[in-house]
Tab-separated table of C-alpha atoms in Angstrom:
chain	number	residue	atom	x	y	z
A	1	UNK	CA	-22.914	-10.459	-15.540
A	2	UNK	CA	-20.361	-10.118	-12.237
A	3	UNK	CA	-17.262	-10.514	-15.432
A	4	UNK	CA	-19.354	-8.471	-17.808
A	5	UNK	CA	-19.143	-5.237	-14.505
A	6	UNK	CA	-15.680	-6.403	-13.900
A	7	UNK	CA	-14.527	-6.042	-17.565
A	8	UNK	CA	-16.398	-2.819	-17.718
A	9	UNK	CA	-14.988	-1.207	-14.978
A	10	UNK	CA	-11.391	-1.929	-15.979
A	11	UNK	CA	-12.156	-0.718	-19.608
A	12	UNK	CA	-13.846	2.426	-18.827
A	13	UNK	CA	-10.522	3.336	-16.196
A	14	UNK	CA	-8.013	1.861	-17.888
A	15	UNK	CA	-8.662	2.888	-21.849
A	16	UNK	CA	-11.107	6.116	-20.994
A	17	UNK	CA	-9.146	7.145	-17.811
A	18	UNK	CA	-12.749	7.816	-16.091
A	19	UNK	CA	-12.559	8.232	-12.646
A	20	UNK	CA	-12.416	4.942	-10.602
A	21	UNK	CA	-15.272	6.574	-7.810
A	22	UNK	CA	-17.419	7.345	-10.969
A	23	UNK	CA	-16.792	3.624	-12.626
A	24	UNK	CA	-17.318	1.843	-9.463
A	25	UNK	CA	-20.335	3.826	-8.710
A	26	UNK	CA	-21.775	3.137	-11.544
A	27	UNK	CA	-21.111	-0.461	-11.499
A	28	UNK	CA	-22.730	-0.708	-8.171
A	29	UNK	CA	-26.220	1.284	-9.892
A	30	UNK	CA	-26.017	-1.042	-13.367
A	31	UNK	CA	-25.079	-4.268	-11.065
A	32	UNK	CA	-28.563	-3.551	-8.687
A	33	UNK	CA	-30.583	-3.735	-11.831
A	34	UNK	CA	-29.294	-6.068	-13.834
A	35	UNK	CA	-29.507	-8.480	-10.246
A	36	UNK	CA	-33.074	-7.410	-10.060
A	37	UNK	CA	-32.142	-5.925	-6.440
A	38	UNK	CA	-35.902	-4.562	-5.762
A	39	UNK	CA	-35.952	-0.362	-6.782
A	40	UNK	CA	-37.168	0.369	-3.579
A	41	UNK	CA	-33.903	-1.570	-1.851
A	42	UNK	CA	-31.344	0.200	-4.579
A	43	UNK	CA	-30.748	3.593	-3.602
A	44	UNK	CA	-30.285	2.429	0.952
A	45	UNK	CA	-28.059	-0.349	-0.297
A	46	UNK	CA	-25.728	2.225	-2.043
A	47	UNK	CA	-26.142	5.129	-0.022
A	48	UNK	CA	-25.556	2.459	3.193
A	49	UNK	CA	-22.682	0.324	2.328
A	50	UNK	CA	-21.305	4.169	0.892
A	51	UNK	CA	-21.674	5.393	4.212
A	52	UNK	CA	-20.761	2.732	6.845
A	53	UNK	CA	-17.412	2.692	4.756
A	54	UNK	CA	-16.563	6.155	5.145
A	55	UNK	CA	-17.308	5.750	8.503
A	56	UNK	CA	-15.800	3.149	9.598
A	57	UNK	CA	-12.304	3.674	7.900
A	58	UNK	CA	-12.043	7.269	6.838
A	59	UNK	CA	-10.603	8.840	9.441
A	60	UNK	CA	-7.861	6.265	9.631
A	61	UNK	CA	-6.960	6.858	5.997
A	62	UNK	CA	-7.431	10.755	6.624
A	63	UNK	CA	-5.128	10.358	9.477
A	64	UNK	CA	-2.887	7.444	7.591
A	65	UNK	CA	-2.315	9.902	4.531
A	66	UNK	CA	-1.558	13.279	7.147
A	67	UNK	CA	1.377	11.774	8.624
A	68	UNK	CA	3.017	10.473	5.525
A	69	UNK	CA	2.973	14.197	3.941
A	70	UNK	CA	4.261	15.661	7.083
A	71	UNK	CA	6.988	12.897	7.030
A	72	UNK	CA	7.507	13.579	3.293
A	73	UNK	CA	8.068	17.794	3.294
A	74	UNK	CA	9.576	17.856	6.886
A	75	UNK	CA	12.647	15.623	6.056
A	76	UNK	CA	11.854	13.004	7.901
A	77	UNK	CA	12.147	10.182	5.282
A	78	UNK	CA	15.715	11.486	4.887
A	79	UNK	CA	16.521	11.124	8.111
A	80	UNK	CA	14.600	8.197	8.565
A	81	UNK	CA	16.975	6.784	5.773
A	82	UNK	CA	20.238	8.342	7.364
A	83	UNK	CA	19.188	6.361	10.919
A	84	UNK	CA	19.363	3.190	8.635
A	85	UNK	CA	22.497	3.588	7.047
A	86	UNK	CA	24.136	3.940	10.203
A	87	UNK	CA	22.624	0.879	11.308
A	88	UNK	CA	22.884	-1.330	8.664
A	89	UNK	CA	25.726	0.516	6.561
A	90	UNK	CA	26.316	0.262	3.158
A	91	UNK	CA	28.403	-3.037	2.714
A	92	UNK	CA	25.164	-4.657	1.023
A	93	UNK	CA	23.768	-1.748	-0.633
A	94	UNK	CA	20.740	-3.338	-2.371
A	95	UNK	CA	19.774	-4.739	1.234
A	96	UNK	CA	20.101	-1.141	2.364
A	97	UNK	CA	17.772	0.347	-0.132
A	98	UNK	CA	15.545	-2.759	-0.106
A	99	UNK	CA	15.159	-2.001	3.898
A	100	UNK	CA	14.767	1.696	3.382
A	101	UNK	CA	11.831	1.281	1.080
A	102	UNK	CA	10.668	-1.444	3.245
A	103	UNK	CA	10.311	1.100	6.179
A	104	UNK	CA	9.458	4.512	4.801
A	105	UNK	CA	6.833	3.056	2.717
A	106	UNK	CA	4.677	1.987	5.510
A	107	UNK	CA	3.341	5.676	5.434
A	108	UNK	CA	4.683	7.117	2.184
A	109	UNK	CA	3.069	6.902	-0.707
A	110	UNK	CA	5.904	4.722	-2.952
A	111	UNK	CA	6.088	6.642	-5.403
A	112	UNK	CA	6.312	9.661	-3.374
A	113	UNK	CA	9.253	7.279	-1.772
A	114	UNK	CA	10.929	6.655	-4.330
A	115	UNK	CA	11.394	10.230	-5.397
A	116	UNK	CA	12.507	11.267	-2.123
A	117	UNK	CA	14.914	8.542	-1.716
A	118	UNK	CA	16.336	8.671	-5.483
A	119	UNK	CA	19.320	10.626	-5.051
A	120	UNK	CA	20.092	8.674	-1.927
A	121	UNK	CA	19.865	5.093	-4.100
A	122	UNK	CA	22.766	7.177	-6.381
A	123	UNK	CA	24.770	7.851	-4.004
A	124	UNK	CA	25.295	4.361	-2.972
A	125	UNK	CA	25.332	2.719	-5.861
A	126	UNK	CA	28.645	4.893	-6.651
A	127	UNK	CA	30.026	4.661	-3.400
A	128	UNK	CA	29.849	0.612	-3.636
A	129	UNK	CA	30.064	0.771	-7.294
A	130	UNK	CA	27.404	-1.360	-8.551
A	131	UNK	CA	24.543	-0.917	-10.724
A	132	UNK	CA	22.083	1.394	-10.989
A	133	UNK	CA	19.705	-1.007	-11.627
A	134	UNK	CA	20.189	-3.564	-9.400
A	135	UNK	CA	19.856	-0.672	-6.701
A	136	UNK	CA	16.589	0.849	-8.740
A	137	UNK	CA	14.777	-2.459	-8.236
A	138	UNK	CA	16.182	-3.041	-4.610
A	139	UNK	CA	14.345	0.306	-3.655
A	140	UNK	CA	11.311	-0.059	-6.271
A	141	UNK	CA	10.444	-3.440	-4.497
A	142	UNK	CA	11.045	-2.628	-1.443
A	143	UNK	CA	8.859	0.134	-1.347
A	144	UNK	CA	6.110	-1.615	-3.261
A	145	UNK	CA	6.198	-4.203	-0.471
A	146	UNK	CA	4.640	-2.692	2.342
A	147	UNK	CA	3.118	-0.305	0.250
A	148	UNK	CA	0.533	-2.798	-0.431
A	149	UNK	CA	0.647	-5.071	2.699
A	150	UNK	CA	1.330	-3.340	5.551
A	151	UNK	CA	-1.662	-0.778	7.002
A	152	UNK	CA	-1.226	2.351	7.379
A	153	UNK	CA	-0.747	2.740	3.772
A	154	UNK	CA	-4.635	3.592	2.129
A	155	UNK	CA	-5.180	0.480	-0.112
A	156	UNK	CA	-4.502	-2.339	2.719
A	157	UNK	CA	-6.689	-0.058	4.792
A	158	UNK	CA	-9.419	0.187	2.334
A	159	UNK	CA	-9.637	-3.589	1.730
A	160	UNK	CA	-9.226	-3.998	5.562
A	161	UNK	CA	-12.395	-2.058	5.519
A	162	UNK	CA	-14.194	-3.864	2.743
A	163	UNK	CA	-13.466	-7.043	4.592
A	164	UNK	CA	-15.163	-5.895	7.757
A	165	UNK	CA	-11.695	-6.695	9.822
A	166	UNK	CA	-10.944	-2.752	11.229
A	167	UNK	CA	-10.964	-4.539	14.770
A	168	UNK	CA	-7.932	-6.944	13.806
A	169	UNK	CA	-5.914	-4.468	12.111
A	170	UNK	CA	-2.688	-5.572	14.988
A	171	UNK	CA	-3.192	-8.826	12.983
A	172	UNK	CA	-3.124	-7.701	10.208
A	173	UNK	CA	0.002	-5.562	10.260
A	174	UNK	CA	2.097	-8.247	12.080
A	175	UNK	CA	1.379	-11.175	9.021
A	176	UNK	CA	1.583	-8.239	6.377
A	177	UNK	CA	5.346	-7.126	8.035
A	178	UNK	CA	6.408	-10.754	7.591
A	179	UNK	CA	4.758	-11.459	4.169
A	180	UNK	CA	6.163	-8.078	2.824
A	181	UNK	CA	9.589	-9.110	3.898
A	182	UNK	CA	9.293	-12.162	2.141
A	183	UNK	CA	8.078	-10.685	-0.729
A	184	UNK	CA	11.180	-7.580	-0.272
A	185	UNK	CA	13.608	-10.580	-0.076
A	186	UNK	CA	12.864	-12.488	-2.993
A	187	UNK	CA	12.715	-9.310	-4.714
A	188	UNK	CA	16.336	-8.459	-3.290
A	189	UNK	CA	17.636	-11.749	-4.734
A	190	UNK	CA	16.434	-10.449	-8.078
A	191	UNK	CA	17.761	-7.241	-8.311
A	192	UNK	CA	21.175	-9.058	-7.479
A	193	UNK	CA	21.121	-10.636	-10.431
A	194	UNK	CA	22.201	-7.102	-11.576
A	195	UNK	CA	24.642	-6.176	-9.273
A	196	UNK	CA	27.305	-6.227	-12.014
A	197	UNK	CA	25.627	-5.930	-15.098
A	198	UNK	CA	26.456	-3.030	-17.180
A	199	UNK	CA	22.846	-1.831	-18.534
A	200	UNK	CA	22.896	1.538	-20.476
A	201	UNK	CA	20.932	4.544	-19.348
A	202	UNK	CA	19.356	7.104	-21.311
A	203	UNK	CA	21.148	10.438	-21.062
A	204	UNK	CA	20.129	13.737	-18.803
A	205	UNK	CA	17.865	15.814	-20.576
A	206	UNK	CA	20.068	18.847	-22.250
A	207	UNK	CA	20.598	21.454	-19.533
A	208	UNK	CA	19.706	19.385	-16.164
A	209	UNK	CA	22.191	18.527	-13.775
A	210	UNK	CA	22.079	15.588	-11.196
A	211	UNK	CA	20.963	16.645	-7.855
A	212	UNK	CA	23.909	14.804	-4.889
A	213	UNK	CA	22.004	13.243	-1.828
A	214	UNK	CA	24.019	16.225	0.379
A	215	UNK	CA	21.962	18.767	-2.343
A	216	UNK	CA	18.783	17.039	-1.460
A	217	UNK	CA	19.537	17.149	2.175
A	218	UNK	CA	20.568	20.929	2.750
A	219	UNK	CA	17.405	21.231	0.136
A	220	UNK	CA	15.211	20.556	3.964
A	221	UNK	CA	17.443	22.457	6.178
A	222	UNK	CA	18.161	20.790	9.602
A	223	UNK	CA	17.059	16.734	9.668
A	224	UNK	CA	14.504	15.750	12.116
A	225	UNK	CA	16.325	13.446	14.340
A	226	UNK	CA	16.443	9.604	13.362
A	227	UNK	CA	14.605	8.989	16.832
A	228	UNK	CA	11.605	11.657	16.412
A	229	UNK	CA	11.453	10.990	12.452
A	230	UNK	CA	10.179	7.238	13.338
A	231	UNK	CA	7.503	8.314	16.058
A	232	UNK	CA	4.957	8.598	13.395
A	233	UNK	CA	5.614	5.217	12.374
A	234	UNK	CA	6.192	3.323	15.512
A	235	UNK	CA	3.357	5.135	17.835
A	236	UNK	CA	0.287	3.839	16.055
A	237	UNK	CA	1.592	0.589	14.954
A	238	UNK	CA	2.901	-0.349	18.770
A	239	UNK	CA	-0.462	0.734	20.101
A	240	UNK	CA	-2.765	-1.125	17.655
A	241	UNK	CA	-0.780	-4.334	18.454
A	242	UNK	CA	-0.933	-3.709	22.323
A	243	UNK	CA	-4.285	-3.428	21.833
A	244	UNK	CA	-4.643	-6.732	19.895
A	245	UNK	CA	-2.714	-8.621	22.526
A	246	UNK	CA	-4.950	-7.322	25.017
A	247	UNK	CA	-8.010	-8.663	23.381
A	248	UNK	CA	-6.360	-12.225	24.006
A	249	UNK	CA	-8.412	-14.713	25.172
A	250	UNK	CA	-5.730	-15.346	27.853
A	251	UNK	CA	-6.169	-11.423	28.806
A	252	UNK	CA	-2.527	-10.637	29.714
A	253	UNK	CA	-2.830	-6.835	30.822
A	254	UNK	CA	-5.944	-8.436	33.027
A	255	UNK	CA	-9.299	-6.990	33.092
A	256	UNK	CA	-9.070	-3.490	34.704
A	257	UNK	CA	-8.199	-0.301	33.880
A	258	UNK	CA	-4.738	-1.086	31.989
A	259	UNK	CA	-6.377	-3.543	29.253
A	260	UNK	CA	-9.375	-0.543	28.572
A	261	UNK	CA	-6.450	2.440	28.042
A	262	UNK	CA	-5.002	-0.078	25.993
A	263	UNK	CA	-8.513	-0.730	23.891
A	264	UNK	CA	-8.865	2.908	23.653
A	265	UNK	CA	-5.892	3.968	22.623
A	266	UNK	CA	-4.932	1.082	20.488
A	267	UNK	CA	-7.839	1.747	18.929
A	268	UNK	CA	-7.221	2.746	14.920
A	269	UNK	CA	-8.317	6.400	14.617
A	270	UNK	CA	-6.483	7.189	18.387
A	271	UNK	CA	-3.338	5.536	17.706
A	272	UNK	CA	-3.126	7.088	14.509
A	273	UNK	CA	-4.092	10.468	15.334
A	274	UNK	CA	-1.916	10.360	17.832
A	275	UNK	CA	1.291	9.226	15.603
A	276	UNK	CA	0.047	12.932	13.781
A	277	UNK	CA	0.341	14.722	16.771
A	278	UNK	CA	3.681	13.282	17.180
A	279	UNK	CA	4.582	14.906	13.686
A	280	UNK	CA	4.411	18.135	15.006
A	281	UNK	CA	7.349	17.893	16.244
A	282	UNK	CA	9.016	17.119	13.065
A	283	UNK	CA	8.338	20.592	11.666
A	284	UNK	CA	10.841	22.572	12.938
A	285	UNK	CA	11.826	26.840	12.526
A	286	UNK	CA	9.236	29.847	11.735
A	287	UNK	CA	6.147	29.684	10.485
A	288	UNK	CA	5.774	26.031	11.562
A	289	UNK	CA	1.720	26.345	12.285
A	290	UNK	CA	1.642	27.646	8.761
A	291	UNK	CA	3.034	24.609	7.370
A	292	UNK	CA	1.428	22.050	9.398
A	293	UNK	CA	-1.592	23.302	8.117
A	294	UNK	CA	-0.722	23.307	4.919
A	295	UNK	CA	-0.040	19.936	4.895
A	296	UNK	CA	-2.891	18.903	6.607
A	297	UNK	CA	-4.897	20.651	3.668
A	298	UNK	CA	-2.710	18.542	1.275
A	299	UNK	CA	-3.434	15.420	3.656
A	300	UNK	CA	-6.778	15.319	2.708
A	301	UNK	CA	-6.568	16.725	-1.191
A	302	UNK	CA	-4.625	13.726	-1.342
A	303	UNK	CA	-6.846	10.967	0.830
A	304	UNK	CA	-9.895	12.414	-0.724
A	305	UNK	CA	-9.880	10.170	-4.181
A	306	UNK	CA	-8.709	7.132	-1.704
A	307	UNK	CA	-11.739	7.519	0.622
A	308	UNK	CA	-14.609	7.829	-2.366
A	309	UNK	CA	-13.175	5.402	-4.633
A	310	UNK	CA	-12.569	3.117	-1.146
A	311	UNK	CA	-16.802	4.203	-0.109
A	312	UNK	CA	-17.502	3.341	-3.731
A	313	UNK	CA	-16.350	-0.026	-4.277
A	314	UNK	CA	-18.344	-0.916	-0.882
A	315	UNK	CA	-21.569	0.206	-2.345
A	316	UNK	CA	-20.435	-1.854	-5.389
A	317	UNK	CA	-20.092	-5.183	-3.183
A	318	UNK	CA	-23.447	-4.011	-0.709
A	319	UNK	CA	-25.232	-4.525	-4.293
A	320	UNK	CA	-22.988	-8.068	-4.927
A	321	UNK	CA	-23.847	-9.113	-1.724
A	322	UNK	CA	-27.567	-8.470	-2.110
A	323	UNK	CA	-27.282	-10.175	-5.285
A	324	UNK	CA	-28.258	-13.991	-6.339
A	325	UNK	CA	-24.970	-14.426	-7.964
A	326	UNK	CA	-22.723	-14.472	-4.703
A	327	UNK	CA	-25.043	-17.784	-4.042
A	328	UNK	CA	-24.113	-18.824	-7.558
A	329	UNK	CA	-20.566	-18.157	-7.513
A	330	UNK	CA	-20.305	-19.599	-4.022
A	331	UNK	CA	-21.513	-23.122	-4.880
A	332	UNK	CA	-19.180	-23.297	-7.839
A	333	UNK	CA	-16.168	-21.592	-5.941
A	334	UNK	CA	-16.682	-24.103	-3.039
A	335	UNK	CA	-16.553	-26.948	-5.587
A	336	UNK	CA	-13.465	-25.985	-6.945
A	337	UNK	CA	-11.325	-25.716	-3.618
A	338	UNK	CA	-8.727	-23.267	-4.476
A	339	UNK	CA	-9.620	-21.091	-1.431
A	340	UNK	CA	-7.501	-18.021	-0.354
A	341	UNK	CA	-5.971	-18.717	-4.034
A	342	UNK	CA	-9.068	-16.756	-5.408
A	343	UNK	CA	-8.691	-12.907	-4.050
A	344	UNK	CA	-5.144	-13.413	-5.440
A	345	UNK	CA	-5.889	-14.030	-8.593
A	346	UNK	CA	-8.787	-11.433	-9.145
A	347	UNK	CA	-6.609	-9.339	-7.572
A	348	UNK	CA	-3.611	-9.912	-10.070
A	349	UNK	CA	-6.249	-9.631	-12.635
A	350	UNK	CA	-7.401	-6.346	-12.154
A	351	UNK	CA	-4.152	-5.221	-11.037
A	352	UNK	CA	-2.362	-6.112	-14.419
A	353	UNK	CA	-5.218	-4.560	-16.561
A	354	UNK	CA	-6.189	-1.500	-15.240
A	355	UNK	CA	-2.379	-0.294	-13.361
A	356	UNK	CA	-3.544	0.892	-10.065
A	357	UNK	CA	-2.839	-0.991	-6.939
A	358	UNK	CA	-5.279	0.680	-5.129
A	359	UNK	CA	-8.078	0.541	-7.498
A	360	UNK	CA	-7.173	-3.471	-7.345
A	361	UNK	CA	-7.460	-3.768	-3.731
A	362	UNK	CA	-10.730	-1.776	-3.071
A	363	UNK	CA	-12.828	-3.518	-6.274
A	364	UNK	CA	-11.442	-7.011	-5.172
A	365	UNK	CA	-11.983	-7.066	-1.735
A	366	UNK	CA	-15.682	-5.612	-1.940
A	367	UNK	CA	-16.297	-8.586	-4.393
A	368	UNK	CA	-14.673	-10.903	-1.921
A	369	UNK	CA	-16.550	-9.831	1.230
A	370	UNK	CA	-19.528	-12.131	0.251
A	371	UNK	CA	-17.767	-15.003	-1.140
A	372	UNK	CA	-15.659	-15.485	1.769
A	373	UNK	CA	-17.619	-18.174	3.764
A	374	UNK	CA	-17.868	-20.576	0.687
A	375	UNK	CA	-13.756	-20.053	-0.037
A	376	UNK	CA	-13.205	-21.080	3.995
A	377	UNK	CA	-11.895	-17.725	4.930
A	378	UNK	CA	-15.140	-16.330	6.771
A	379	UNK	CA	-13.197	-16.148	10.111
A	380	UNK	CA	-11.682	-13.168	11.053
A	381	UNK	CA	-7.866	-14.528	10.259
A	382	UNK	CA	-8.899	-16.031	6.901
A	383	UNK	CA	-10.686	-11.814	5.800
A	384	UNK	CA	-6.895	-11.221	7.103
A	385	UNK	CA	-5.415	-13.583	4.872
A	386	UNK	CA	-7.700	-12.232	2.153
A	387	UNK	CA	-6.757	-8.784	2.545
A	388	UNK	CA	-2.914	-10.248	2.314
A	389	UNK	CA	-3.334	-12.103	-0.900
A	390	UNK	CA	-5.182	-9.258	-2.400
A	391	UNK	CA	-2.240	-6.796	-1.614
A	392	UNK	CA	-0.042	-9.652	-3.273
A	393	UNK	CA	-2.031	-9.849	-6.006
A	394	UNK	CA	-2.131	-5.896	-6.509
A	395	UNK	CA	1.513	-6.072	-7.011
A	396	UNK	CA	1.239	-8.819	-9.976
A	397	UNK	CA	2.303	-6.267	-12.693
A	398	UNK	CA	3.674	-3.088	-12.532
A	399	UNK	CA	4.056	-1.932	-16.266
A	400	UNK	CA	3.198	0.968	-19.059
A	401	UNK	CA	-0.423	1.428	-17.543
A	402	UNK	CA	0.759	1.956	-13.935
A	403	UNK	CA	2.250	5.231	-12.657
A	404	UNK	CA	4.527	4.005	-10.540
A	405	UNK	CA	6.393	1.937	-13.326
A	406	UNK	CA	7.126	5.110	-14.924
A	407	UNK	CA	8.280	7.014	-11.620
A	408	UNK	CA	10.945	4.429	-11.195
A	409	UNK	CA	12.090	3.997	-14.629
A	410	UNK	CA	11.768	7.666	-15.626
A	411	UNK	CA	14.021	8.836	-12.239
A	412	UNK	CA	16.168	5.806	-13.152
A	413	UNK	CA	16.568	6.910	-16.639
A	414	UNK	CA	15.619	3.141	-17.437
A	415	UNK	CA	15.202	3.057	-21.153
A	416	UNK	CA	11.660	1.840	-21.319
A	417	UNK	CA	12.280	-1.369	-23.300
A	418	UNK	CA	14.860	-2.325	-20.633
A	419	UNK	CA	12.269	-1.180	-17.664
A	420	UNK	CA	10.160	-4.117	-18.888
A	421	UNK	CA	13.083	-6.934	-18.290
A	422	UNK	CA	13.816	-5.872	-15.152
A	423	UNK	CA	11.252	-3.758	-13.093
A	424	UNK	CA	8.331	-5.081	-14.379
A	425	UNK	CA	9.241	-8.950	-13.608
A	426	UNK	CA	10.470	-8.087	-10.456
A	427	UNK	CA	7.045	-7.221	-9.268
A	428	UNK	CA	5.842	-10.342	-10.546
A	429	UNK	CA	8.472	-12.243	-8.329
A	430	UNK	CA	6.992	-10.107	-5.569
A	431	UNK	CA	3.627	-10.587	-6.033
A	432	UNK	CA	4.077	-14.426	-6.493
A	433	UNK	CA	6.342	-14.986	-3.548
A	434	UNK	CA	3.875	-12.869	-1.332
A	435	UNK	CA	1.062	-15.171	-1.921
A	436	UNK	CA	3.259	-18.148	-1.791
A	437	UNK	CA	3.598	-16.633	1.944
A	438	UNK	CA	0.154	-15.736	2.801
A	439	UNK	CA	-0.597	-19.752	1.605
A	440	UNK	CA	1.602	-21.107	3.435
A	441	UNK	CA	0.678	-18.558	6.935
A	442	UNK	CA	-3.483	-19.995	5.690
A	443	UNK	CA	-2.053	-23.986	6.351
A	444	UNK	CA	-0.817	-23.271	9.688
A	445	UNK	CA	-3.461	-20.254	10.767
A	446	UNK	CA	-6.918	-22.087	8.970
């Protein structure tokens, strides 16, 4: 029945385009019947595994999602992009955009990203003279990377939340840094492949012109500065890992008033709402109360679908966990010994079928959450793990039924054909490597 719900809700979002919340939902109300949940235990198993979600990790996706728009429309991925080219340069320019995506896309939405940072990946490609391909997938993967590892981004969040590990979220961004640079890396390697390759484009449409990277620039006005433009980044994830170090056993801050700041303000909602208030200072001229509010209206317009379809697939694993056939599948999973293996490849499953990332991370882990103790990874670093190989599995494809696929091979004016031998098996390289990373991290962590 659990594949027969599965199945469903990938054909009714995938071929219908219903709404994930609605699918999910409604999986969670078809799944407490046909498990013979009692009626009268139905409706406070929803309504609370709905609620303690929302709850427990809405603000910090509320909060997550209001500093990457402010980053977006103030300029500050620009400038968060000019910083690194002055660092790195642009001697190795698929390792610059692969790092660029790597960074920006901890907060920004990739394919928001990847628009932003388009005319920038031109620019460089002509300067160094290399392909616009090879530079296309640098920035594509790179983005993709920590968009679906590394928290603050909404879908590691979400399954953060499903998992029930909020509290080791410092943990949880310091393995997904390191298994999203893998993952970025072996991607890089890739897109070398087509440093030189001559690959056609299709044409401008009749009557557009290119935009320059100077256009796009003057576009904002003045640039944050490279300093300020990272604050929104840096803030919350320094604080949530000071935090985490000073829940050590070994208690290095001590036991006074330092380690409880430290707890508080390390804590995910704080740290994050203070890396917003930080943003302020981003905007910058008249009228700058105006727009901050306006995009703090279009910070939650946008984190609204993310939180109910998030609160959603919770109530669909508080019915799964109620459920005889988490016992069932447990014994059999147990048996088979394939362990943190498992989220992956649901993951990659769902991921592959249905095109969202998002949608792959939130249905996975709330199927996971009860099967973890029978796959070994009921501790709090093996749900850490888990949420790890389900971002790597989220990545495992990107092709015609995901947006992003067509963001990057639309902007790149990647004939489609052509977009399918090269982007789309570069995020199965990514996807792969990353879990050959987060199994590797599980022998030396479990």
């Amino acid at each position: 029945m659990l594949l027969v719900l599965v199945a469903g809700i990938v054909l009714v979002t995938a071929k219908f385009k219903i709404s994930p919340f609605l699918a999910l939902l409604g999986a969670a109300f078809i799944g407490a019947f046909a498990f013979r949940l009692p009626v009268e235990e139905i409706i406070p198993t929803i309504t609370e595994s709905f609620g303690k979600t929302m709850g427990n990790i809405g603000l910090v996706i509320l909060f997550g999602t209001m500093i990457g728009v402010i980053l977006e429309r103030s300029g500050a991925a620009i400038a968060m992009a000019d910083a690194l080219i002055k660092l790195i340069g642009t001697r190795f320019p698929t390792l610059t955009m692969s790092v660029i995506g790597y960074i920006v896309s901890i907060p920004v939405f990739c394919d928001s990203g990847f628009v932003i940072l388009n005319s920038l990946r031109k620019a460089i490609a002509k300067r160094a003279n290399v392909s616009l391909v090879a530079m296309s997938i640098a920035l594509m993967t790179g983005l993709y990377a920590t968009h679906t590892l590394v928290p603050p981004t909404p879908g590691p969040l979400a399954a953060a939340a499903n998992l029930e590990v909020e509290s080791q979220l410092g943990l949880l961004i310091g393995l997904g840094l390191i298994v999203a640079a893998v993952s970025a890396l072996a991607a890089l390697l890739y897109a070398n492949t087509f440093l030189k390759r001559d690959i056609e484009l299709l044409p401008l449409p009749e009557g557009e012109v290119e935009e320059s990277y100077e256009d796009l620039k003057a576009a904002y006005g003045k640039l944050p500065n490279g300093l300020v433009a990272f604050m929104p980044i840096l803030i919350p994830i320094l604080l949530i890992c000071l935090a985490s170090i000073a829940k050590l056993p070994a208690l290095p801050f001590g036991e006074g008033v330092v380690t409880n700041v430290l707890n508080f303000i390390g804590t995910p909602v704080i740290a994050l709402a203070l890396g917003l208030i930080s943003a302020i200072f981003l905007l910058r001229g008249n009228g700058k109360l105006q727009r901050f509010n306006s995009q703090i209206a279009d910070g939650i317009t946008i984190s609204a679908p993310i939180l109910m379809i998030t609160a959603a697939g919770a109530a669909f694993g508080g019915v799964l966990g109620k459920s005889s056939i988490t016992t069932f599948l447990a014994d059999n999973l147990a048996t088979l010994g394939i362990g943190i293996a498992v989220p992956f490849i649901v993951s990659a499953a769902l991921k592959t079928a249905q095109g969202s990332s998002t949608v792959a991370m939130v249905t996975t882990s709330a199927m996971m959450l009860p099967l973890l103790p029978a796959l070994g990874l009921g501790s709090d670093v093996g749900a850490v793990l888990s949420v790890l190989a389900i971002g790597a599995g989220a990545m495992v494809v990107s092709h015609a039924n995901d947006s992003y696929f067509w963001v990057v091979s639309q902007f790149s004016r990647i004939p489609t054909a052509t977009a399918y031998r090269t982007l789309t098996p570069a995020t199965l390289i990514q996807g792969i490597s990353a879990f050959v990373a987060v199994w590797v991290i599980s022998l030396i962590m479990l």
